[in-house]
Amino acid sequence: MTDEELRAWADARAGRAPTRSEADALVGRAERRRRAGWLWWLWVPVIPVGLGAAAAAVVLGVWLTRPAAPVAPAVVVAPEGVAPVAAPRSLPPGVHVVGDDQVEVGAGGEVVLTAPGPEAVWTLTRGSVAVAAATRAPGEQLTVTSDDWTVRVVGTRFVVTHAPFTVRVDEGVVQVGRGAERWTVRAGDRFERGVVVRPPPPPALPEVEALRQQVLGGDRQGARAGLHQRLAARPGDADAWTLLAQLEARDGRPDDAVAAWREVIARGSPAAAQRARFEAAVLLERRPAEVIPLLEVFLASPDPLAAEAGLRLGRARLAVGDREGAVRALEQVAREHPGTGPAAEAMQLSK
Amino acid sequence: MNAASEPDRELVQRLRAGEMGALGSLYLRHGAAVRTFLRRVEPTLSHEDADDAGQEVFLTFHSTLARYEERGNLRAWLYGIGVRSMRASRRKAWWRGLLRARHGEGAAGVALRRDDPEARLGARDQVGALLAGLPEAQREVLVLTALEGLTVQQAAEVLQIPENAVSTRLYRARRALGEAR
């Protein structure tokens, strides 16, 4: 039986994808089994159960009515060598720590700390400022002003630019105001020219697991397209290369499969690369000159498939006329894996 | 994040916390793969039998959730449950009788004609019969590694046997199938 026949059979044995109603039925069955699992409680004497339940209720009540713990403010750690400064003062370009906040004034920029304390006001006179503001307690706030613009925050990370006035929020939410007008700018948003702009999200890449499901569902072309899309964006994704190699091998395209396995060898973990060498060597059986370097590297590390790999290496060397090298590999298989099938075959071949 | 893109680990954590909907999400995600695996490791299994057996795998996974260690591949863990479930089924007398009734005693050793497309189509059942004729231990290893893409190490974890035993069984299975050319 050939590998192609085995794969054709395997494809024909693909199972059906569960439907939502089947999933709901499964959840229902699991719920019933779980409930049934608790029936043994009926055998427990009633009085101890009642006492235990009462005690548990008391403990629960005490726990539920405990005073709420105060929320600790987030801590911004100062970069090494940056000393905290006392407000109010003018901050030149560079990184500064003011209280628990971290401020990075851009080149050519200036920030004046016009009001210290719990309702701090910083004035951006020129350039831009990036702020990692610590979480404020109720009643406290930080305001950044720039001309007639104001930015109020309660714990966030954002960048304000003086001219043209823009705000980019990296974390949390800030409120931008001018006069009576107010704009809420959330993480990922940018405020510019008086409007909040949300940049379009980058197109989501298909996950390898979802693509594997697609293969199992029979949509190989779709899966292949998804894999190429993913690999164009993330060429270092060894899992995607592995799935592509398996897909190409299944579809009877050994050259493409070998090319994908070579990517796994170059980019994957040592274990993934080791497996890729073996798989590529199996696919390249009819090109022994290419098999030899793959298996020589493969056999340099201990592996459960070493016996079979050694046998394949011996065969490949025989095929290219390297009888001496072949005998060496075959004798090594016979010596290191006695009693195994590959060893028996290696002994026969080496005679 | 919706359930479709939620990592397995987080779905399992939700399931541990008693959120049963997570079991349904895991079933929708891995159900087809488990059913496929069961139909390959047990070549006599019909779609309907595989659907039922697949549900049992997930029910067993739920009832033994405390034993699941989130360090490896969830699918491999489900395959392990599936392997043990199939073995248990095979131990039943009615199951053995079904196998004999469907494939007869001499199912193995069928020669295939590779040059004839029609024979190739018909050969699929013969391949199944050939696999059904392999010893269970060899068939499991072959399906896990050659068809499901698990590494030798992962297959060893699924079957709870040493890696060397996996490679030996794999070699024997390949050899047995090769001799049927």
Coordinates of C-alpha atoms in Angstrom, one line a residue:
Chain A
M1 CA 0.0 0.0 0.0
T2 CA 1.4 3.4 -0.9
D3 CA 1.4 6.5 1.3
E4 CA -1.0 8.1 -1.3
E5 CA -3.5 5.3 -0.9
L6 CA -3.2 5.6 2.9
R7 CA -3.8 9.3 2.7
A8 CA -6.8 8.9 0.3
W9 CA -8.3 6.5 2.7
A10 CA -7.6 8.8 5.7
D11 CA -9.3 11.7 3.9
A12 CA -12.3 9.5 3.2
R13 CA -12.6 8.7 6.9
A14 CA -12.9 12.4 7.9
G15 CA -15.5 12.8 10.7
R16 CA -18.4 15.2 10.5
A17 CA -18.2 18.6 12.1
P18 CA -20.5 18.8 15.2
T19 CA -23.4 21.1 14.8
R20 CA -24.4 23.8 17.3
S21 CA -27.4 21.6 18.4
E22 CA -25.1 18.6 19.0
A23 CA -22.9 20.8 21.1
D24 CA -26.0 22.0 23.1
A25 CA -27.0 18.3 23.5
L26 CA -23.5 17.5 24.7
V27 CA -23.6 20.3 27.3
G28 CA -27.1 19.0 28.4
R29 CA -25.8 15.5 28.9
A30 CA -22.7 16.7 30.8
E31 CA -25.0 18.8 33.1
R32 CA -27.2 15.8 33.8
R33 CA -24.2 13.6 34.5
R34 CA -22.8 16.2 36.8
R35 CA -26.0 16.5 38.7
A36 CA -26.3 12.7 38.9
G37 CA -22.8 12.6 40.4
W38 CA -24.1 14.6 43.4
L39 CA -26.9 12.1 44.2
W40 CA -24.6 10.3 46.6
W41 CA -25.2 13.2 49.0
L42 CA -28.6 11.7 49.6
W43 CA -26.9 9.0 51.6
V44 CA -25.3 11.4 54.0
P45 CA -27.3 11.8 57.3
V46 CA -29.4 14.9 57.2
I47 CA -28.5 16.6 60.5
P48 CA -24.7 16.9 59.8
V49 CA -25.5 18.3 56.4
G50 CA -27.8 20.9 57.9
L51 CA -25.2 21.9 60.5
G52 CA -22.6 22.1 57.8
A53 CA -24.8 24.1 55.5
A54 CA -25.6 26.6 58.4
A55 CA -21.9 27.0 59.1
A56 CA -21.2 27.5 55.5
A57 CA -23.9 30.1 55.3
V58 CA -22.5 32.0 58.3
V59 CA -19.0 31.9 56.7
L60 CA -20.4 33.1 53.4
G61 CA -22.3 35.9 55.1
V62 CA -19.3 37.1 57.0
W63 CA -17.3 37.0 53.8
L64 CA -19.9 38.9 51.8
T65 CA -20.2 41.7 54.4
R66 CA -16.5 42.2 54.9
P67 CA -15.3 45.8 54.2
A68 CA -14.0 46.3 50.7
A69 CA -10.3 46.6 50.5
P70 CA -9.0 49.9 49.2
V71 CA -7.9 49.7 45.6
A72 CA -4.2 50.2 45.3
P73 CA -3.1 52.7 42.7
A74 CA -1.1 51.5 39.8
V75 CA 2.6 52.1 40.2
V76 CA 4.8 53.5 37.4
V77 CA 8.4 52.5 37.8
A78 CA 10.9 55.2 37.0
P79 CA 13.6 54.2 34.5
E80 CA 17.0 53.8 36.0
G81 CA 18.8 57.1 36.6
V82 CA 15.7 59.2 36.4
A83 CA 15.1 61.1 39.7
P84 CA 11.6 62.2 40.8
V85 CA 11.1 65.9 40.6
A86 CA 9.0 68.2 42.8
A87 CA 6.1 70.1 41.1
P88 CA 5.6 72.8 40.0
R89 CA 8.5 73.4 37.6
S90 CA 9.3 73.3 33.9
L91 CA 10.2 70.0 32.3
P92 CA 12.7 70.0 29.5
P93 CA 12.8 67.2 26.8
G94 CA 13.5 63.8 28.3
V95 CA 11.9 61.3 30.8
H96 CA 10.7 62.6 34.1
V97 CA 8.8 61.1 37.0
V98 CA 6.3 63.3 38.8
G99 CA 4.7 61.5 41.8
D100 CA 3.6 58.2 40.4
D101 CA 3.4 59.5 36.8
Q102 CA 5.9 59.1 34.1
V103 CA 6.3 61.9 31.6
E104 CA 8.4 61.9 28.4
V105 CA 8.7 65.3 26.9
G106 CA 9.6 65.1 23.2
A107 CA 12.5 66.9 21.5
G108 CA 11.9 70.6 21.3
G109 CA 8.9 70.3 23.7
E110 CA 8.3 71.8 27.1
V111 CA 5.8 71.1 29.9
V112 CA 5.2 73.4 32.8
L113 CA 3.7 71.9 35.9
T114 CA 1.3 74.8 36.6
A115 CA -0.7 73.2 39.5
P116 CA 0.7 70.5 41.8
G117 CA -1.2 68.2 44.1
P118 CA -4.3 65.9 43.6
E119 CA -5.7 68.1 40.8
A120 CA -2.5 68.5 38.9
V121 CA -2.4 70.6 35.8
W122 CA 0.5 70.4 33.3
T123 CA 0.7 72.9 30.5
L124 CA 2.2 71.8 27.2
T125 CA 3.7 75.0 25.7
R126 CA 5.3 73.4 22.6
G127 CA 6.2 70.0 21.1
S128 CA 4.6 66.8 22.4
V129 CA 4.4 64.9 25.7
A130 CA 3.8 61.2 26.3
V131 CA 2.3 60.4 29.7
A132 CA 1.9 57.2 31.6
A133 CA -0.4 58.4 34.3
A134 CA -0.9 56.3 37.5
T135 CA -4.5 55.4 38.5
R136 CA -6.1 58.3 40.4
A137 CA -8.0 57.9 43.6
P138 CA -11.6 59.4 43.6
G139 CA -11.4 63.2 43.5
E140 CA -7.9 63.3 42.1
Q141 CA -7.2 64.1 38.4
L142 CA -4.5 65.0 36.1
T143 CA -5.1 67.7 33.4
V144 CA -2.8 68.5 30.5
T145 CA -3.6 71.8 28.8
S146 CA -2.3 73.1 25.5
D147 CA -3.5 76.6 24.4
D148 CA -7.3 76.3 24.9
W149 CA -7.3 72.5 24.8
T150 CA -7.4 70.3 27.9
V151 CA -6.9 66.6 28.4
R152 CA -8.2 65.1 31.6
V153 CA -7.2 61.6 32.7
V154 CA -7.7 59.1 35.5
G155 CA -4.9 56.6 34.9
T156 CA -3.9 55.9 31.3
R157 CA -1.1 56.3 28.7
F158 CA -1.4 58.9 26.0
V159 CA 0.6 61.3 23.9
V160 CA -0.4 65.0 23.4
T161 CA 1.1 67.1 20.6
H162 CA 0.9 70.9 20.8
A163 CA 0.6 72.0 17.1
P164 CA -1.4 70.7 15.4
F165 CA -3.1 69.6 18.6
T166 CA -3.5 65.8 18.6
V167 CA -4.0 63.2 21.3
R168 CA -3.1 59.5 20.9
V169 CA -4.3 57.1 23.6
D170 CA -2.4 53.9 24.2
E171 CA -4.2 52.7 27.3
G172 CA -7.4 53.7 29.2
V173 CA -9.6 56.6 28.4
V174 CA -9.1 60.3 28.3
Q175 CA -11.5 63.2 27.9
V176 CA -10.4 66.0 25.6
G177 CA -12.2 69.4 26.0
R178 CA -12.3 72.9 24.5
G179 CA -14.6 75.3 26.1
A180 CA -17.9 73.5 26.7
E181 CA -17.2 70.7 24.2
R182 CA -16.0 67.3 25.3
W183 CA -14.6 64.3 23.4
T184 CA -13.9 60.9 24.9
V185 CA -10.8 59.3 23.4
R186 CA -10.3 55.5 24.1
A187 CA -7.3 53.3 23.8
G188 CA -6.3 52.9 20.2
D189 CA -8.1 56.1 19.2
R190 CA -6.5 59.3 18.0
F191 CA -7.9 62.8 18.4
E192 CA -7.1 65.2 15.6
R193 CA -8.7 68.2 13.9
G194 CA -11.5 68.2 16.4
V195 CA -12.6 64.6 15.8
V196 CA -11.9 61.2 17.3
V197 CA -10.4 58.9 14.7
R198 CA -10.3 55.1 15.1
P199 CA -7.7 53.5 12.8
P200 CA -9.0 50.4 11.0
P201 CA -7.8 47.2 12.8
P202 CA -5.3 45.2 10.8
P203 CA -6.8 42.3 9.0
A204 CA -7.0 39.3 11.3
L205 CA -4.7 36.4 10.4
P206 CA -6.3 33.0 10.3
E207 CA -5.1 30.9 13.2
V208 CA -3.2 27.6 12.5
E209 CA -5.7 25.6 14.5
A210 CA -8.6 27.0 12.5
L211 CA -6.8 26.2 9.3
R212 CA -6.2 22.7 10.5
Q213 CA -10.0 22.4 11.1
Q214 CA -10.5 23.7 7.6
V215 CA -8.3 20.9 6.2
L216 CA -10.2 18.3 8.2
G217 CA -13.4 19.8 6.9
G218 CA -12.2 19.1 3.4
D219 CA -11.6 22.8 2.3
R220 CA -7.9 22.3 1.4
Q221 CA -7.8 25.1 -1.1
G222 CA -9.2 27.6 1.4
A223 CA -6.7 26.3 4.1
R224 CA -3.8 26.5 1.7
A225 CA -4.8 30.1 0.8
G226 CA -5.1 30.9 4.5
L227 CA -1.7 29.4 5.3
H228 CA 0.0 31.4 2.5
Q229 CA -1.7 34.5 3.8
R230 CA -0.5 33.8 7.4
L231 CA 3.0 32.9 6.2
A232 CA 3.3 36.1 4.1
A233 CA 2.7 38.1 7.3
R234 CA 4.6 35.8 9.7
P235 CA 7.2 33.8 7.7
G236 CA 8.7 32.6 11.0
D237 CA 5.6 30.6 12.0
A238 CA 6.9 27.1 12.0
D239 CA 3.5 25.6 13.0
A240 CA 2.0 27.1 9.8
W241 CA 4.9 25.7 7.7
T242 CA 4.4 22.3 9.3
L243 CA 0.7 22.3 8.5
L244 CA 1.5 23.4 4.9
A245 CA 4.0 20.6 4.6
Q246 CA 1.5 18.0 5.7
L247 CA -1.2 19.5 3.4
E248 CA 1.1 19.5 0.4
A249 CA 2.3 15.9 1.1
R250 CA -1.4 14.8 1.4
D251 CA -2.2 16.4 -1.9
G252 CA 0.6 14.5 -3.6
R253 CA 2.9 17.5 -4.0
P254 CA 6.1 16.2 -2.5
D255 CA 8.3 19.0 -3.8
D256 CA 6.2 21.6 -2.2
A257 CA 6.0 19.6 0.9
V258 CA 9.7 19.2 1.1
A259 CA 10.1 23.0 0.5
A260 CA 7.8 23.6 3.5
W261 CA 9.7 21.1 5.7
R262 CA 12.9 22.9 4.8
E263 CA 11.3 26.1 6.1
V264 CA 10.5 24.3 9.4
I265 CA 14.1 23.1 9.5
A266 CA 15.3 26.7 9.1
R267 CA 12.8 28.4 11.4
G268 CA 11.3 25.8 13.8
S269 CA 12.4 24.7 17.2
P270 CA 15.1 22.0 17.4
A271 CA 12.4 19.3 18.0
A272 CA 10.3 20.6 15.1
A273 CA 13.3 20.8 12.8
Q274 CA 14.3 17.3 13.7
R275 CA 10.9 16.0 12.8
A276 CA 11.0 18.0 9.6
R277 CA 14.3 16.4 8.5
F278 CA 12.9 12.9 8.9
E279 CA 9.6 13.8 7.1
A280 CA 11.5 15.4 4.3
A281 CA 13.8 12.4 4.0
V282 CA 10.9 10.1 3.7
L283 CA 9.4 12.2 0.9
L284 CA 12.8 12.4 -0.9
E285 CA 13.3 8.6 -0.9
R286 CA 13.8 8.7 -4.7
R287 CA 16.4 11.5 -4.5
P288 CA 19.0 9.8 -2.2
A289 CA 21.6 12.5 -2.7
E290 CA 19.3 14.9 -0.9
V291 CA 18.3 12.4 1.8
I292 CA 21.9 11.8 3.0
P293 CA 22.6 15.3 4.5
L294 CA 19.2 15.5 6.1
L295 CA 19.6 12.1 7.8
E296 CA 23.2 12.7 8.8
V297 CA 22.1 15.8 10.8
F298 CA 19.0 14.0 12.1
L299 CA 21.2 11.1 13.4
A300 CA 23.5 13.5 15.2
S301 CA 20.9 13.8 18.0
P302 CA 19.3 10.8 19.8
D303 CA 15.8 10.2 18.5
P304 CA 13.3 7.4 18.8
L305 CA 13.2 7.1 15.0
A306 CA 17.0 6.7 14.8
A307 CA 16.9 3.1 13.8
E308 CA 14.6 3.7 10.9
A309 CA 16.6 6.9 9.9
G310 CA 19.8 4.9 10.0
L311 CA 18.3 2.3 7.8
R312 CA 17.1 4.9 5.3
L313 CA 20.6 6.6 5.4
G314 CA 22.2 3.2 4.6
R315 CA 19.8 2.7 1.7
A316 CA 20.4 6.2 0.4
R317 CA 24.2 5.8 0.5
L318 CA 23.9 2.5 -1.3
A319 CA 21.8 4.2 -4.0
V320 CA 24.5 6.8 -4.7
G321 CA 27.2 4.1 -4.8
D322 CA 28.7 4.9 -1.4
R323 CA 28.9 1.2 -0.3
E324 CA 31.5 1.9 2.4
G325 CA 29.4 4.7 4.0
A326 CA 26.2 2.6 3.7
V327 CA 27.7 -0.4 5.5
R328 CA 28.9 1.9 8.2
A329 CA 25.4 3.3 8.7
L330 CA 23.7 -0.1 8.5
E331 CA 26.2 -1.7 10.9
Q332 CA 25.5 1.1 13.4
V333 CA 21.8 0.4 13.2
A334 CA 22.4 -3.3 13.8
R335 CA 24.7 -2.5 16.7
E336 CA 22.7 0.2 18.4
H337 CA 19.2 -1.2 17.9
P338 CA 19.6 -5.0 18.2
G339 CA 16.4 -7.0 18.0
T340 CA 14.5 -4.3 16.1
G341 CA 13.1 -4.6 12.6
P342 CA 15.4 -2.0 11.1
A343 CA 18.4 -3.8 12.6
A344 CA 17.4 -7.1 10.9
E345 CA 16.9 -5.4 7.6
A346 CA 20.2 -3.4 8.0
M347 CA 22.1 -6.7 8.7
Q348 CA 20.7 -8.2 5.5
L349 CA 21.5 -5.1 3.4
S350 CA 25.1 -4.8 4.7
K351 CA 26.0 -8.3 3.7
Chain B
M1 CA -12.8 37.7 22.6
N2 CA -15.4 35.3 21.3
A3 CA -15.3 31.5 21.9
A4 CA -14.2 30.8 18.4
S5 CA -10.9 32.6 18.9
E6 CA -10.5 31.9 22.6
P7 CA -7.4 29.7 23.3
D8 CA -8.1 26.2 24.6
R9 CA -6.5 27.0 27.9
E10 CA -9.0 29.7 28.6
L11 CA -11.9 27.6 27.6
V12 CA -10.7 24.8 29.9
Q13 CA -10.3 27.4 32.7
R14 CA -13.9 28.5 32.2
L15 CA -15.0 24.9 32.2
R16 CA -13.2 24.3 35.4
A17 CA -15.0 27.3 36.8
G18 CA -18.3 25.5 36.0
E19 CA -19.2 27.4 32.8
M20 CA -20.6 24.5 30.8
G21 CA -20.9 26.5 27.6
A22 CA -17.1 26.2 27.3
L23 CA -17.5 22.4 26.8
G24 CA -19.8 23.1 23.9
S25 CA -17.2 25.5 22.4
L26 CA -14.4 22.9 22.8
Y27 CA -16.7 20.3 21.2
L28 CA -17.4 22.6 18.2
R29 CA -13.6 23.2 17.9
H30 CA -12.2 19.7 18.3
G31 CA -15.3 17.5 17.7
A32 CA -14.6 16.9 14.0
A33 CA -10.9 16.1 14.7
V34 CA -11.8 13.6 17.4
R35 CA -14.5 11.9 15.2
T36 CA -12.0 11.7 12.4
F37 CA -9.4 10.2 14.7
L38 CA -11.9 7.7 16.0
R39 CA -12.9 6.7 12.5
R40 CA -9.3 6.2 11.5
V41 CA -8.1 4.3 14.5
E42 CA -11.2 2.1 14.3
P43 CA -11.7 1.6 10.6
T44 CA -15.1 -0.2 11.1
L45 CA -16.7 2.8 12.8
S46 CA -19.6 4.4 10.9
H47 CA -20.3 8.1 11.0
E48 CA -23.1 7.6 13.5
D49 CA -20.9 5.4 15.8
A50 CA -18.1 8.0 15.6
D51 CA -20.6 10.8 16.5
D52 CA -21.7 8.9 19.6
A53 CA -18.1 7.9 20.5
G54 CA -17.0 11.5 20.0
Q55 CA -19.6 12.7 22.5
E56 CA -18.5 10.1 25.0
V57 CA -14.9 11.4 24.7
F58 CA -15.9 14.9 25.6
L59 CA -18.1 13.7 28.4
T60 CA -15.2 11.7 29.8
F61 CA -13.0 14.7 29.4
H62 CA -15.4 16.8 31.4
S63 CA -15.9 14.2 34.2
T64 CA -12.1 13.7 34.5
L65 CA -11.2 17.3 34.1
A66 CA -9.3 17.4 37.4
R67 CA -6.7 15.0 35.8
Y68 CA -6.1 17.2 32.8
E69 CA -2.7 19.0 32.9
E70 CA -2.6 22.1 30.8
R71 CA 0.9 21.7 29.7
G72 CA 0.4 20.0 26.4
N73 CA -1.9 19.6 23.5
L74 CA -5.5 19.3 24.4
R75 CA -6.3 17.5 21.2
A76 CA -3.7 14.8 22.0
W77 CA -5.3 14.5 25.4
L78 CA -8.7 13.9 23.8
Y79 CA -7.1 11.3 21.4
G80 CA -5.8 9.5 24.5
I81 CA -9.3 9.3 25.9
G82 CA -10.5 8.2 22.5
V83 CA -7.9 5.4 22.3
R84 CA -8.9 4.1 25.7
S85 CA -12.5 4.3 24.8
M86 CA -12.1 2.3 21.6
R87 CA -10.0 -0.3 23.4
A88 CA -12.8 -0.7 26.0
S89 CA -15.3 -1.0 23.2
R90 CA -13.3 -3.6 21.5
R91 CA -13.1 -5.7 24.6
K92 CA -16.9 -6.2 24.5
A93 CA -18.0 -9.4 22.9
W94 CA -20.6 -7.7 20.7
W95 CA -18.0 -5.5 19.2
R96 CA -15.7 -8.4 18.3
G97 CA -18.7 -10.0 16.7
L98 CA -19.4 -6.9 14.7
L99 CA -15.8 -6.7 13.4
R100 CA -16.0 -10.3 12.2
A101 CA -19.3 -9.8 10.6
R102 CA -18.1 -6.8 8.7
H103 CA -14.7 -7.9 7.6
G104 CA -14.4 -11.6 8.0
E105 CA -11.4 -13.3 9.6
G106 CA -8.9 -12.8 6.7
A107 CA -9.2 -9.0 6.2
A108 CA -5.5 -8.3 6.1
G109 CA -3.2 -8.8 3.2
V110 CA -5.3 -7.4 0.3
A111 CA -3.3 -6.6 -2.8
L112 CA -4.2 -3.2 -4.4
R113 CA -4.2 -2.2 -8.1
R114 CA -2.6 1.2 -8.2
D115 CA -2.9 1.7 -12.0
D116 CA -6.7 1.6 -12.2
P117 CA -8.7 4.7 -11.0
E118 CA -11.8 2.7 -10.3
A119 CA -9.9 0.1 -8.4
R120 CA -8.3 3.0 -6.5
L121 CA -11.8 4.2 -5.4
G122 CA -12.7 0.7 -4.4
A123 CA -9.3 0.3 -2.7
R124 CA -10.3 2.7 0.0
D125 CA -12.3 0.1 1.7
Q126 CA -9.5 -2.4 1.2
V127 CA -7.1 0.0 2.8
G128 CA -9.5 0.2 5.8
A129 CA -9.7 -3.6 5.9
L130 CA -5.9 -3.7 5.8
L131 CA -5.6 -1.3 8.7
A132 CA -8.3 -3.1 10.6
G133 CA -6.2 -6.2 10.2
L134 CA -3.2 -4.6 11.8
P135 CA -2.7 -5.2 15.5
E136 CA -4.5 -2.6 17.5
A137 CA -1.2 -1.2 19.0
Q138 CA 0.4 -0.7 15.6
R139 CA -2.7 0.8 14.1
E140 CA -3.0 3.4 16.9
V141 CA 0.6 4.5 16.5
L142 CA 0.3 4.7 12.7
V143 CA -2.9 6.8 12.9
L144 CA -1.5 9.1 15.5
T145 CA 1.8 9.8 13.8
A146 CA 1.3 9.3 10.1
L147 CA -2.3 10.6 9.8
E148 CA -2.8 12.9 12.8
G149 CA 0.6 14.4 12.6
L150 CA 1.6 13.8 16.2
T151 CA 5.3 13.5 17.1
V152 CA 6.7 10.3 18.5
Q153 CA 6.9 12.0 21.9
Q154 CA 3.2 13.1 21.7
A155 CA 2.1 9.7 20.6
A156 CA 4.0 8.2 23.5
E157 CA 2.2 10.5 25.9
V158 CA -1.2 9.7 24.3
L159 CA -0.7 6.0 24.5
Q160 CA 1.3 6.1 27.8
I161 CA 4.1 4.0 26.5
P162 CA 7.8 4.7 26.0
E163 CA 8.9 6.5 22.8
N164 CA 11.0 3.5 21.7
A165 CA 7.9 1.4 21.8
V166 CA 6.1 3.9 19.6
S167 CA 8.9 3.9 17.0
T168 CA 9.1 0.1 17.0
R169 CA 5.3 -0.2 16.5
L170 CA 5.4 2.4 13.8
Y171 CA 8.2 0.6 12.0
R172 CA 6.3 -2.7 12.2
A173 CA 3.0 -1.1 11.0
R174 CA 4.8 0.5 8.0
R175 CA 6.5 -2.7 7.2
A176 CA 3.2 -4.7 7.4
L177 CA 1.5 -2.2 5.1
G178 CA 4.5 -2.1 2.7
E179 CA 4.4 -5.9 2.4
A180 CA 0.8 -5.6 1.2
R181 CA 1.9 -3.8 -2.0

